[in-house]
Amino acid sequence: PDGNAVVCWSDGDAAATDIFCQLIPAGTSTDIAETPIPVNTTDVGTGSTLHGPSVAMDNSGAFIVVWQQHLSGASLPIAARRFDNSGAPSDINEFEVSSNGSADASGDAPAVAIDRDGAVGSGTGGDAVIVWSRNKQIWATPPSRRRH
């Protein structure tokens, strides 16, 4: 909206990584000195990584971030978290989007898109569609958009 942007990345060391994002207001130089916004709230622990973030922003500037979690000794679930246009979290914690009711909630290469005609999660546009791959199939939320 109005030229504003948001970027996301994973950062950490060999032991663990986290996801961060940064709002970039229109007309701002790319040398942003502000503290990045932490996205994930779960302490992933040693040997776990979060990677492959994807972000989409609606017309109001609210945005959603999705990423893959490689949790030590567990599957590779896809997680997401929503933020308002100031970068404040709309959700207390991230939520898993790749669960299908089975033990295998793994996924790869998450991506997100938003119907930009409304606000994120408003039900009047702004609804996010999250896609990922699992076992050579493409999955999406809401589940009715899943394609095998």
CSV table of C-alpha atoms in Angstrom, one decimal:
chain,number,residue,atom,x,y,z
A,1,PRO,CA,0.0,0.0,0.0
A,2,ASP,CA,1.3,3.4,-0.9
A,3,GLY,CA,4.7,2.0,-1.7
A,4,ASN,CA,5.3,0.4,1.7
A,5,ALA,CA,7.0,-3.0,1.8
A,6,VAL,CA,7.9,-5.8,4.2
A,7,VAL,CA,10.9,-8.1,3.9
A,8,CYS,CA,11.5,-11.4,5.9
A,9,TRP,CA,14.5,-13.6,6.4
A,10,SER,CA,15.9,-16.3,8.6
A,11,ASP,CA,19.0,-15.7,10.8
A,12,GLY,CA,20.9,-17.6,13.4
A,13,ASP,CA,23.8,-20.0,13.6
A,14,ALA,CA,24.4,-23.7,13.1
A,15,ALA,CA,22.6,-24.5,16.3
A,16,ALA,CA,19.3,-22.7,15.6
A,17,THR,CA,17.6,-20.0,13.5
A,18,ASP,CA,14.7,-17.7,13.8
A,19,ILE,CA,12.5,-15.7,11.4
A,20,PHE,CA,12.6,-11.8,11.3
A,21,CYS,CA,10.9,-9.2,9.2
A,22,GLN,CA,11.2,-5.5,8.7
A,23,LEU,CA,8.7,-2.9,7.5
A,24,ILE,CA,10.1,-0.5,4.9
A,25,PRO,CA,7.9,2.6,4.6
A,26,ALA,CA,7.6,4.3,1.2
A,27,GLY,CA,10.4,6.8,0.6
A,28,THR,CA,12.7,5.2,3.1
A,29,SER,CA,16.3,4.3,2.2
A,30,THR,CA,17.2,0.6,2.2
A,31,ASP,CA,19.6,1.3,5.1
A,32,ILE,CA,17.1,0.6,7.9
A,33,ALA,CA,18.4,1.1,11.4
A,34,GLU,CA,15.4,-0.1,13.2
A,35,THR,CA,15.4,-3.4,15.2
A,36,PRO,CA,13.8,-6.2,13.1
A,37,ILE,CA,10.5,-7.7,14.1
A,38,PRO,CA,10.8,-11.2,15.5
A,39,VAL,CA,8.3,-13.4,13.8
A,40,ASN,CA,8.4,-16.8,15.5
A,41,THR,CA,7.7,-17.1,19.3
A,42,THR,CA,8.5,-20.8,19.7
A,43,ASP,CA,12.1,-21.4,21.0
A,44,VAL,CA,13.1,-23.9,18.4
A,45,GLY,CA,16.0,-25.2,20.4
A,46,THR,CA,19.4,-26.6,19.5
A,47,GLY,CA,19.5,-28.5,16.2
A,48,SER,CA,16.3,-26.9,14.9
A,49,THR,CA,15.9,-24.4,12.1
A,50,LEU,CA,13.3,-22.1,10.7
A,51,HIS,CA,13.7,-21.2,7.0
A,52,GLY,CA,12.1,-20.3,3.7
A,53,PRO,CA,10.0,-17.4,4.9
A,54,SER,CA,7.4,-15.9,2.5
A,55,VAL,CA,5.4,-12.8,3.1
A,56,ALA,CA,2.3,-11.1,1.6
A,57,MET,CA,0.8,-7.7,2.5
A,58,ASP,CA,-2.8,-6.4,2.0
A,59,ASN,CA,-3.9,-2.9,1.0
A,60,SER,CA,-4.0,-1.7,4.7
A,61,GLY,CA,-0.4,-2.8,5.3
A,62,ALA,CA,-1.2,-5.8,7.4
A,63,PHE,CA,0.8,-8.8,6.5
A,64,ILE,CA,1.3,-12.5,7.0
A,65,VAL,CA,4.5,-14.5,7.2
A,66,VAL,CA,4.8,-18.2,6.5
A,67,TRP,CA,7.9,-20.5,6.9
A,68,GLN,CA,9.1,-24.0,7.2
A,69,GLN,CA,10.1,-25.4,10.6
A,70,HIS,CA,12.7,-28.1,10.8
A,71,LEU,CA,12.3,-29.1,14.5
A,72,SER,CA,14.8,-31.5,15.9
A,73,GLY,CA,13.5,-35.0,15.8
A,74,ALA,CA,10.1,-33.9,14.3
A,75,SER,CA,8.4,-33.4,11.0
A,76,LEU,CA,8.7,-30.2,9.0
A,77,PRO,CA,5.5,-28.3,9.6
A,78,ILE,CA,4.6,-25.0,7.9
A,79,ALA,CA,3.8,-22.2,10.3
A,80,ALA,CA,2.4,-18.7,9.9
A,81,ARG,CA,1.9,-15.5,11.9
A,82,ARG,CA,-0.2,-12.4,11.1
A,83,PHE,CA,0.8,-8.8,11.8
A,84,ASP,CA,-1.0,-5.4,11.6
A,85,ASN,CA,0.2,-2.5,9.5
A,86,SER,CA,2.5,-1.2,12.4
A,87,GLY,CA,4.3,-4.6,12.6
A,88,ALA,CA,2.5,-5.6,15.8
A,89,PRO,CA,1.5,-9.3,16.0
A,90,SER,CA,-2.2,-10.0,15.4
A,91,ASP,CA,-1.6,-13.5,16.8
A,92,ILE,CA,-0.1,-14.3,20.2
A,93,ASN,CA,1.9,-17.1,18.7
A,94,GLU,CA,2.6,-18.6,15.3
A,95,PHE,CA,0.2,-21.3,14.2
A,96,GLU,CA,0.7,-24.5,12.1
A,97,VAL,CA,-1.0,-24.4,8.8
A,98,SER,CA,0.2,-27.8,7.3
A,99,SER,CA,-1.6,-30.1,9.7
A,100,ASN,CA,-4.1,-32.4,7.9
A,101,GLY,CA,-5.2,-34.3,10.9
A,102,SER,CA,-2.5,-36.9,10.5
A,103,ALA,CA,0.8,-37.4,12.2
A,104,ASP,CA,2.6,-36.1,9.0
A,105,ALA,CA,2.3,-32.3,9.0
A,106,SER,CA,5.5,-31.9,7.0
A,107,GLY,CA,5.9,-29.5,4.1
A,108,ASP,CA,8.4,-27.7,1.8
A,109,ALA,CA,8.7,-24.4,0.0
A,110,PRO,CA,5.8,-22.4,1.6
A,111,ALA,CA,4.4,-19.4,-0.2
A,112,VAL,CA,1.6,-17.0,0.6
A,113,ALA,CA,-0.7,-14.6,-1.3
A,114,ILE,CA,-3.4,-12.3,-0.2
A,115,ASP,CA,-6.6,-11.1,-1.8
A,116,ARG,CA,-5.7,-7.4,-1.5
A,117,ASP,CA,-9.2,-6.1,-1.6
A,118,GLY,CA,-9.7,-6.4,2.2
A,119,ALA,CA,-7.9,-6.8,5.5
A,120,VAL,CA,-6.1,-10.0,6.5
A,121,GLY,CA,-8.5,-12.4,8.1
A,122,SER,CA,-11.5,-10.0,7.8
A,123,GLY,CA,-13.6,-12.4,5.7
A,124,THR,CA,-14.2,-9.6,3.2
A,125,GLY,CA,-11.2,-10.0,1.0
A,126,GLY,CA,-7.7,-10.0,2.4
A,127,ASP,CA,-7.9,-13.7,2.9
A,128,ALA,CA,-4.5,-15.4,2.7
A,129,VAL,CA,-3.9,-18.6,0.7
A,130,ILE,CA,-0.9,-20.5,1.8
A,131,VAL,CA,0.6,-23.2,-0.4
A,132,TRP,CA,3.4,-25.8,0.1
A,133,SER,CA,4.5,-29.1,-1.3
A,134,ARG,CA,4.4,-32.5,0.5
A,135,ASN,CA,5.1,-35.9,-1.0
A,136,LYS,CA,5.1,-34.5,-4.6
A,137,GLN,CA,1.7,-32.9,-4.1
A,138,ILE,CA,0.7,-29.3,-3.7
A,139,TRP,CA,-1.3,-28.4,-0.6
A,140,ALA,CA,-3.1,-25.2,0.3
A,141,THR,CA,-5.1,-23.5,3.0
A,142,PRO,CA,-8.0,-23.3,3.1
A,143,PRO,CA,-8.1,-27.1,2.5
A,144,SER,CA,-10.8,-26.8,-0.1
A,145,ARG,CA,-8.1,-25.3,-2.4
A,146,ARG,CA,-5.8,-28.4,-2.0
A,147,ARG,CA,-4.8,-29.9,-5.2
A,148,HIS,CA,-3.3,-33.4,-5.6
